[in-house]
Coordinates of C-alpha atoms and ligand atoms in Angstrom, one line a residue:
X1 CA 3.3 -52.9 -24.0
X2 CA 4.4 -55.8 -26.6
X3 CA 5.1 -55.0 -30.3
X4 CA 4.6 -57.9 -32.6
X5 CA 6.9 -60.6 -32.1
X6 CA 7.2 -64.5 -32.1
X7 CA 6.0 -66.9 -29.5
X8 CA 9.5 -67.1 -27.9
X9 CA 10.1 -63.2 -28.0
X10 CA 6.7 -62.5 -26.3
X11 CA 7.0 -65.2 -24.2
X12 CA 10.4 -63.5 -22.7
X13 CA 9.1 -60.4 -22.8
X14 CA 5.6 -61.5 -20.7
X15 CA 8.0 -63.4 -18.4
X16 CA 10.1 -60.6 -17.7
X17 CA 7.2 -58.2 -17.4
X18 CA 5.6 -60.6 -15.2
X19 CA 8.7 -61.0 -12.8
X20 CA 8.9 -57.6 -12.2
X21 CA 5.5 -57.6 -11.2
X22 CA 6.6 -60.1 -8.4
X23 CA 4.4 -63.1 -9.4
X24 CA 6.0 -66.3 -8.0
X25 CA 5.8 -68.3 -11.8
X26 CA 6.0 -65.7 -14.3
X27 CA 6.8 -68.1 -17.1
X28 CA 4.1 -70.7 -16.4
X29 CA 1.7 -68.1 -16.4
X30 CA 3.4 -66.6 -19.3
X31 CA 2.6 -69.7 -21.2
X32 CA -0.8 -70.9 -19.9
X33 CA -1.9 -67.3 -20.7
X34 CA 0.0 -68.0 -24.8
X35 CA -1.5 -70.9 -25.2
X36 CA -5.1 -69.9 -24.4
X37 CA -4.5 -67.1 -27.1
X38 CA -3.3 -69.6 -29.3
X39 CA -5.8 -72.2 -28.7
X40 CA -3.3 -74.6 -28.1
X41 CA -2.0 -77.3 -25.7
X42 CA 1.4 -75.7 -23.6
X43 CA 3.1 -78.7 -24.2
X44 CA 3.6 -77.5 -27.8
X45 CA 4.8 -74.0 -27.3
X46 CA 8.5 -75.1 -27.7
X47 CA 7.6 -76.3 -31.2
X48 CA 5.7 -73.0 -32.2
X49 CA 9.0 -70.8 -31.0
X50 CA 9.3 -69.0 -34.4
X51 CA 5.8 -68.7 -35.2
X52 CA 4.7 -65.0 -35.3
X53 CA 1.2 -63.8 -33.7
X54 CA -1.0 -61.6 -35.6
X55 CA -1.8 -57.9 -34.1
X56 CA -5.4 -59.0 -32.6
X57 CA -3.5 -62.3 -30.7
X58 CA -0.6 -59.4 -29.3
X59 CA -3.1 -57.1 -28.1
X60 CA -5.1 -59.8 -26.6
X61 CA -2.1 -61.5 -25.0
X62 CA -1.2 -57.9 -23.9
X63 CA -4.8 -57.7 -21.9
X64 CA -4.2 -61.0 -20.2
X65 CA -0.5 -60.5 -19.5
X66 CA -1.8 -57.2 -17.7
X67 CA -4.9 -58.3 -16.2
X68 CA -2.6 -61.3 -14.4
X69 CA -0.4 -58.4 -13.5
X70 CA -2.7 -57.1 -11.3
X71 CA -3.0 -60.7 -9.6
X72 CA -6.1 -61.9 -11.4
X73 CA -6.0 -65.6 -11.7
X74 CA -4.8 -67.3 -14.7
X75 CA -8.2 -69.4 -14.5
X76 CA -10.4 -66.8 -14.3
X77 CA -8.7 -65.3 -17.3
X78 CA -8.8 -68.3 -19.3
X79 CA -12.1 -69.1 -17.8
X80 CA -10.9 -73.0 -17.5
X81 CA -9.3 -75.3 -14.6
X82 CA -8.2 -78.5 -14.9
X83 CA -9.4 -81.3 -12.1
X84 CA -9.1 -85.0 -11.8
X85 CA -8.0 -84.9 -15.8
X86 CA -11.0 -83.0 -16.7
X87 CA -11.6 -79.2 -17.7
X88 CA -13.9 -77.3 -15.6
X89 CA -15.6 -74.1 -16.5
X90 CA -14.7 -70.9 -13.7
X91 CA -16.3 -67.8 -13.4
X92 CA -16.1 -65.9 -10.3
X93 CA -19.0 -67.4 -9.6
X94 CA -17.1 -70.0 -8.2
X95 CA -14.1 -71.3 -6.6
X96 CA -11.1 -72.4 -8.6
X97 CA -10.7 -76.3 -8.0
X98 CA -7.7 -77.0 -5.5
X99 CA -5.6 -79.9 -6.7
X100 CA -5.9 -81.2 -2.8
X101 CA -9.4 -81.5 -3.2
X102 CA -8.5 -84.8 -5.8
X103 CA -7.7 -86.2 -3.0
X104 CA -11.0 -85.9 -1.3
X105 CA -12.4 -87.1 -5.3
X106 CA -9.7 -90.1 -4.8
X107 CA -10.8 -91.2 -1.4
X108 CA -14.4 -91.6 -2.0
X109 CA -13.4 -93.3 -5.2
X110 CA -11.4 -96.2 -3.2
X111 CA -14.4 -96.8 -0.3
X112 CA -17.3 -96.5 -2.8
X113 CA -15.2 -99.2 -4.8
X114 CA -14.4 -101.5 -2.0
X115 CA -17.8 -101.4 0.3
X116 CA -20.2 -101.1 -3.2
X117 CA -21.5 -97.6 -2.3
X118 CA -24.5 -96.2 -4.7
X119 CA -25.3 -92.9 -3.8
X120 CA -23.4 -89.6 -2.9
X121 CA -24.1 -86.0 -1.7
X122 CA -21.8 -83.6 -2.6
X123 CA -22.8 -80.8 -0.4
X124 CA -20.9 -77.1 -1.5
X125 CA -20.5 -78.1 -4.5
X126 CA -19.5 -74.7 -6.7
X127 CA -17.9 -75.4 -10.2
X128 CA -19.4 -79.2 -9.3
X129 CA -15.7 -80.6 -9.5
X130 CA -16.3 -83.0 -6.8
X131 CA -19.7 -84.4 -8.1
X132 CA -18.5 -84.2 -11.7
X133 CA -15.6 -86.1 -11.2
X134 CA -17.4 -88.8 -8.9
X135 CA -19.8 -89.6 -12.1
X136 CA -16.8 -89.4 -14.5
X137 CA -15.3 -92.1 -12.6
X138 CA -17.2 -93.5 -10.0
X139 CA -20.0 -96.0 -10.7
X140 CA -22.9 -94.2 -8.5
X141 CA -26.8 -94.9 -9.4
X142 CA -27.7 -91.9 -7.3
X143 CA -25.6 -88.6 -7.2
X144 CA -27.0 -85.0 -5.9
X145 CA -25.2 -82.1 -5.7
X146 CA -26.0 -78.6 -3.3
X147 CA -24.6 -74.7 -3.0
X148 CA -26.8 -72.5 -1.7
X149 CA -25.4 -69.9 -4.7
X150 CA -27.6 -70.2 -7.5
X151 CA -24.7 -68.6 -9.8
X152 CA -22.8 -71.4 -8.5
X153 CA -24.9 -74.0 -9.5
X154 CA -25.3 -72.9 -13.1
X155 CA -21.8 -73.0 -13.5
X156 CA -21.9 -76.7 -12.1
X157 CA -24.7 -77.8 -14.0
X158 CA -22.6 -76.1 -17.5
X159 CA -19.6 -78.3 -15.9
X160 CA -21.8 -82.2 -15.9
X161 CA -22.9 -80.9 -19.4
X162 CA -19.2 -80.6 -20.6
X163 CA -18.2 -83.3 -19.5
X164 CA -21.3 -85.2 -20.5
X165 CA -22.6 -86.1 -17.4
X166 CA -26.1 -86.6 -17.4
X167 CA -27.4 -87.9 -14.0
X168 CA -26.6 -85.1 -11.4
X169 CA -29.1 -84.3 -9.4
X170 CA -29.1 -80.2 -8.3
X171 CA -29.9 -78.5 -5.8
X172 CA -30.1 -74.7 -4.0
X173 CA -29.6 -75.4 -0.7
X174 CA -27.9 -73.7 2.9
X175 CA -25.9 -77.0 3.6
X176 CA -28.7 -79.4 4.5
X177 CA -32.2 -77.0 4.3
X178 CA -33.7 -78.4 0.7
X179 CA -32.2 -81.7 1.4
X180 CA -35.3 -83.2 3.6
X181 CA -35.9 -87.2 3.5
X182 CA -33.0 -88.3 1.8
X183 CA -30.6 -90.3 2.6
X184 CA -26.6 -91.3 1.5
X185 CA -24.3 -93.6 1.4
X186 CA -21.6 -91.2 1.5
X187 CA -21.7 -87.3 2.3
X188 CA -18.3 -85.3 0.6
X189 CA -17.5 -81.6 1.1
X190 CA -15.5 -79.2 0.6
X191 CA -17.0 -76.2 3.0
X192 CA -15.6 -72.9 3.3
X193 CA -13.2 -72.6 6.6
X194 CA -10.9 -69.7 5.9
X195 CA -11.5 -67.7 8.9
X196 CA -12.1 -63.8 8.5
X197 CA -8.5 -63.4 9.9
X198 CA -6.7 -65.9 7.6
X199 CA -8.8 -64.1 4.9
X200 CA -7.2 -60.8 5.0
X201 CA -3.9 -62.4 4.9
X202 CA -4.9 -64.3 1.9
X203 CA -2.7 -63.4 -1.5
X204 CA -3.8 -61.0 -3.9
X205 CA -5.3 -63.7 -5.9
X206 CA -8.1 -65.3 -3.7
X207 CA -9.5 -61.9 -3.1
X208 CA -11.0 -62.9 -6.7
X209 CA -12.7 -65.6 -5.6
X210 CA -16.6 -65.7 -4.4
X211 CA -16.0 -64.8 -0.4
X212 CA -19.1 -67.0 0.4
X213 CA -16.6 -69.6 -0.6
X214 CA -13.7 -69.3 1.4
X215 CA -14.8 -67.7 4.8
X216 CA -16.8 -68.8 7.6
X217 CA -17.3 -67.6 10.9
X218 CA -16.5 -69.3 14.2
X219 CA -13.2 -69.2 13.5
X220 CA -13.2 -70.9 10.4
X221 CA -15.5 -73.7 11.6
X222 CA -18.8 -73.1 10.7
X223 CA -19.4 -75.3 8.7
X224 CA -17.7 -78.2 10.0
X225 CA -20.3 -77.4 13.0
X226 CA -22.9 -77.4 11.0
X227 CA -22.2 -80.2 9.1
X228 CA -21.4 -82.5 11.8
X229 CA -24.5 -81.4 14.0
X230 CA -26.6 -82.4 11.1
X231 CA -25.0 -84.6 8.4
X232 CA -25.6 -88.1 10.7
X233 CA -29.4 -87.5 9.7
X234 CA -28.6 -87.7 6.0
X235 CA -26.6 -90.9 5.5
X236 CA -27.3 -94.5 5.5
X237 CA -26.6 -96.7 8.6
X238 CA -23.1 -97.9 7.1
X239 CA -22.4 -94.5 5.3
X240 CA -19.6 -92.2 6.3
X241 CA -18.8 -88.2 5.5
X242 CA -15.7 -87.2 3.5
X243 CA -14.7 -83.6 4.5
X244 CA -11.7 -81.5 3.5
X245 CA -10.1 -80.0 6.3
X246 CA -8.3 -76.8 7.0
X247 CA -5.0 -78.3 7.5
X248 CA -4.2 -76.0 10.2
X249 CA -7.2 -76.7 12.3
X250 CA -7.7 -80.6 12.0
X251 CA -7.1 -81.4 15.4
X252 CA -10.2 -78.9 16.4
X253 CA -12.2 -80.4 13.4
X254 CA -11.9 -84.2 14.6
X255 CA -12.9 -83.4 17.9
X256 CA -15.9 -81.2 16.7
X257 CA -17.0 -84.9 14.8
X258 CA -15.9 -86.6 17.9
X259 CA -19.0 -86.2 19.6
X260 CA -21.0 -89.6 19.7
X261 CA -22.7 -89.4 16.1
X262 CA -19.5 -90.5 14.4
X263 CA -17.3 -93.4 14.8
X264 CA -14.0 -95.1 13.3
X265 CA -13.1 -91.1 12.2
X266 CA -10.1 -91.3 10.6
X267 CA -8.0 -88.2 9.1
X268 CA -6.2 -88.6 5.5
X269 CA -3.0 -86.8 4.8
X270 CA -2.3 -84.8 1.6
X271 CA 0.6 -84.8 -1.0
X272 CA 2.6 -82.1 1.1
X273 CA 2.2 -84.5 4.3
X274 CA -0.3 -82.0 5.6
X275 CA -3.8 -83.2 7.2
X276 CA -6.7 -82.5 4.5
X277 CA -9.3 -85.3 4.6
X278 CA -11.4 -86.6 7.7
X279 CA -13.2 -89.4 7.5
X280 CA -16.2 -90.5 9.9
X281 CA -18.8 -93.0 9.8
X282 CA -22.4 -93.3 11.0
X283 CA -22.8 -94.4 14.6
X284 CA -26.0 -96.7 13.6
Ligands
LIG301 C1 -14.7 -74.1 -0.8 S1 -16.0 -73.9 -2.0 C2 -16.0 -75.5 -2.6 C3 -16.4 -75.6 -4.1 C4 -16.1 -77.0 -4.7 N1 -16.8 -78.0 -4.1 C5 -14.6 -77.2 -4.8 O1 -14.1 -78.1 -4.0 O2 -13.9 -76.6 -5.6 C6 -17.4 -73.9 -0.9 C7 -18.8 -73.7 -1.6 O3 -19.7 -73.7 -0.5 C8 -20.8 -72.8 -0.9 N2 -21.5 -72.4 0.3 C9 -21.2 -71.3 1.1 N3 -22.1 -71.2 2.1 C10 -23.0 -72.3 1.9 C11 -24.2 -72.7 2.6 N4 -24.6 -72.0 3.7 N5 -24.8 -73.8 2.2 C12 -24.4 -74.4 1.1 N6 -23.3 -74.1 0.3 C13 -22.6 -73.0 0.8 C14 -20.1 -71.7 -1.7 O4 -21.1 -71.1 -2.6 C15 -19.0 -72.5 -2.4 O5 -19.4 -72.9 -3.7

């Protein structure tokens, strides 16, 4: 497909190819995709325009050019995604980490902070983004993290070991089954709630990711069900559940927490103005 070249001559050429392909950001993906081959930071692709690759970095840049062709996506191909300022580990094993979902991260950051919470469940936790973040930054004596995919969890468990943190507790669970006689401060998750309609409709590139992830039945709310018929039981008398929310269904969502275990629920808007965080606390 490419013969030799320099970084900006393949970087055109991958662009182009890419475009044609009708991928929404051909070059970005052009250079994440150069710079993994290069093992270098993007940022310092415009200094390394005349550099020349050598024929084992084309052909491998060809693979990855082609496999993202075919709408595969640039994290699973890379094996990497960035979240909160850290690098996570992906494998279709797990979902790719959302940037919305630092918002879920930077929410239970601020209350922990202000009301001197110690312990935290992060219940779903695939690549362990959520949990891994809260001990990068958070100051929690206590932090457990669930999936009820065991593929997931190794994954997560890589992802506290890369980013060196230690005290993550794991555990295989379906939401709250292996989770008996504990209690939290604060409850976060990031469920699946794509419903099986919104799931065929999905782009090319989520039919990558793990469907246990992504869909649940019920129209999509499942899990927010689940979770809210269940979750009062596992946190403290002041605690309170963080939940991200299918922004199209938030309305349904607060009223499925609405019902007399919950108070002071409050919902968070995202970056795009969009509805993506509820908050409720424990009716003691
Ligand atoms: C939307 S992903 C969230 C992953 C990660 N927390 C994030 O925000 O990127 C949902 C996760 O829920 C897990 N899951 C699906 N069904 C579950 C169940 N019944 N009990 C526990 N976890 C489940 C999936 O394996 C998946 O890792």
């Amino acid at each position: 497909m490419f013969c030799a070249g320099n970084v900006y001559s393949l970087l055109k050429r991958a662009g182009t190819f890419l475009k044609s392909k009708g991928l929404s950001e051909p070059e970005s993906d052009a250079e994440v995709l150069l710079s993994f081959v290069l093992q270098t930071k993007r940022s310092k692709l415009p200094l390394m325009r005349s550099q020349k690759l050598t024929d084992i970095q084309v052909s491998q840049y060809e693979e990855y050019i082609l496999r993202r062709s075919k709408r595969e996506p640039a994290a699973y191909i890379t094996g990497l995604a960035g979240f909160m300022d850290f690098e996570f580990k992906v494998n279709k094993s797990v979902l790719i980490p959302r940037p919305e979902t630092e918002i879920l991260v930077e929410t239970a950051l601020k209350f922990a902070k202000k009301e001197n919470k110690n312990s935290v469940l992060d219940l779903c936790t695939g690549s362990g983004c959520i949990a891994v973040s809260l001990a990068k930054l958070g100051k929690f004596k206590d932090i457990m993290a669930s999936d009820i995919s065991g593929s997931a969890l190794e994954v997560a468990k890589e992802n506290a070991q890369i980013n060196r943190v230690l005290n993550i507790n794991f555990v295989k669970s379906d939401v709250f089954g292996e989770i008996s006689g504990r209690n939290f401060d604060i409850i976060v998750s990031n469920p699946p709630y794509v419903s099986h309609e919104e799931y065929d409709a999905l782009e090319p590139e989520l039919k990558y990711e793990p469907e246990i992830a992504l869909t649940a039945e019920d129209i999509g709310l499942f899990f927010y069900k689940r979770i809210a018929g269940e979750a009062g039981r596992y946190l403290k008398d002041n605690g309170f559940i963080l939940i991200e929310l299918n922004a199209y269904k938030a309305g349904e969502i607060k009223q499925i927490f609405s019902t007399g275990d919950y108070e002071n629920i409050e919902i968070i808007k995202d970056y795009a103005g969009l509805p993506r965080i509820l908050k409720a606390e424990n009716r003691c």
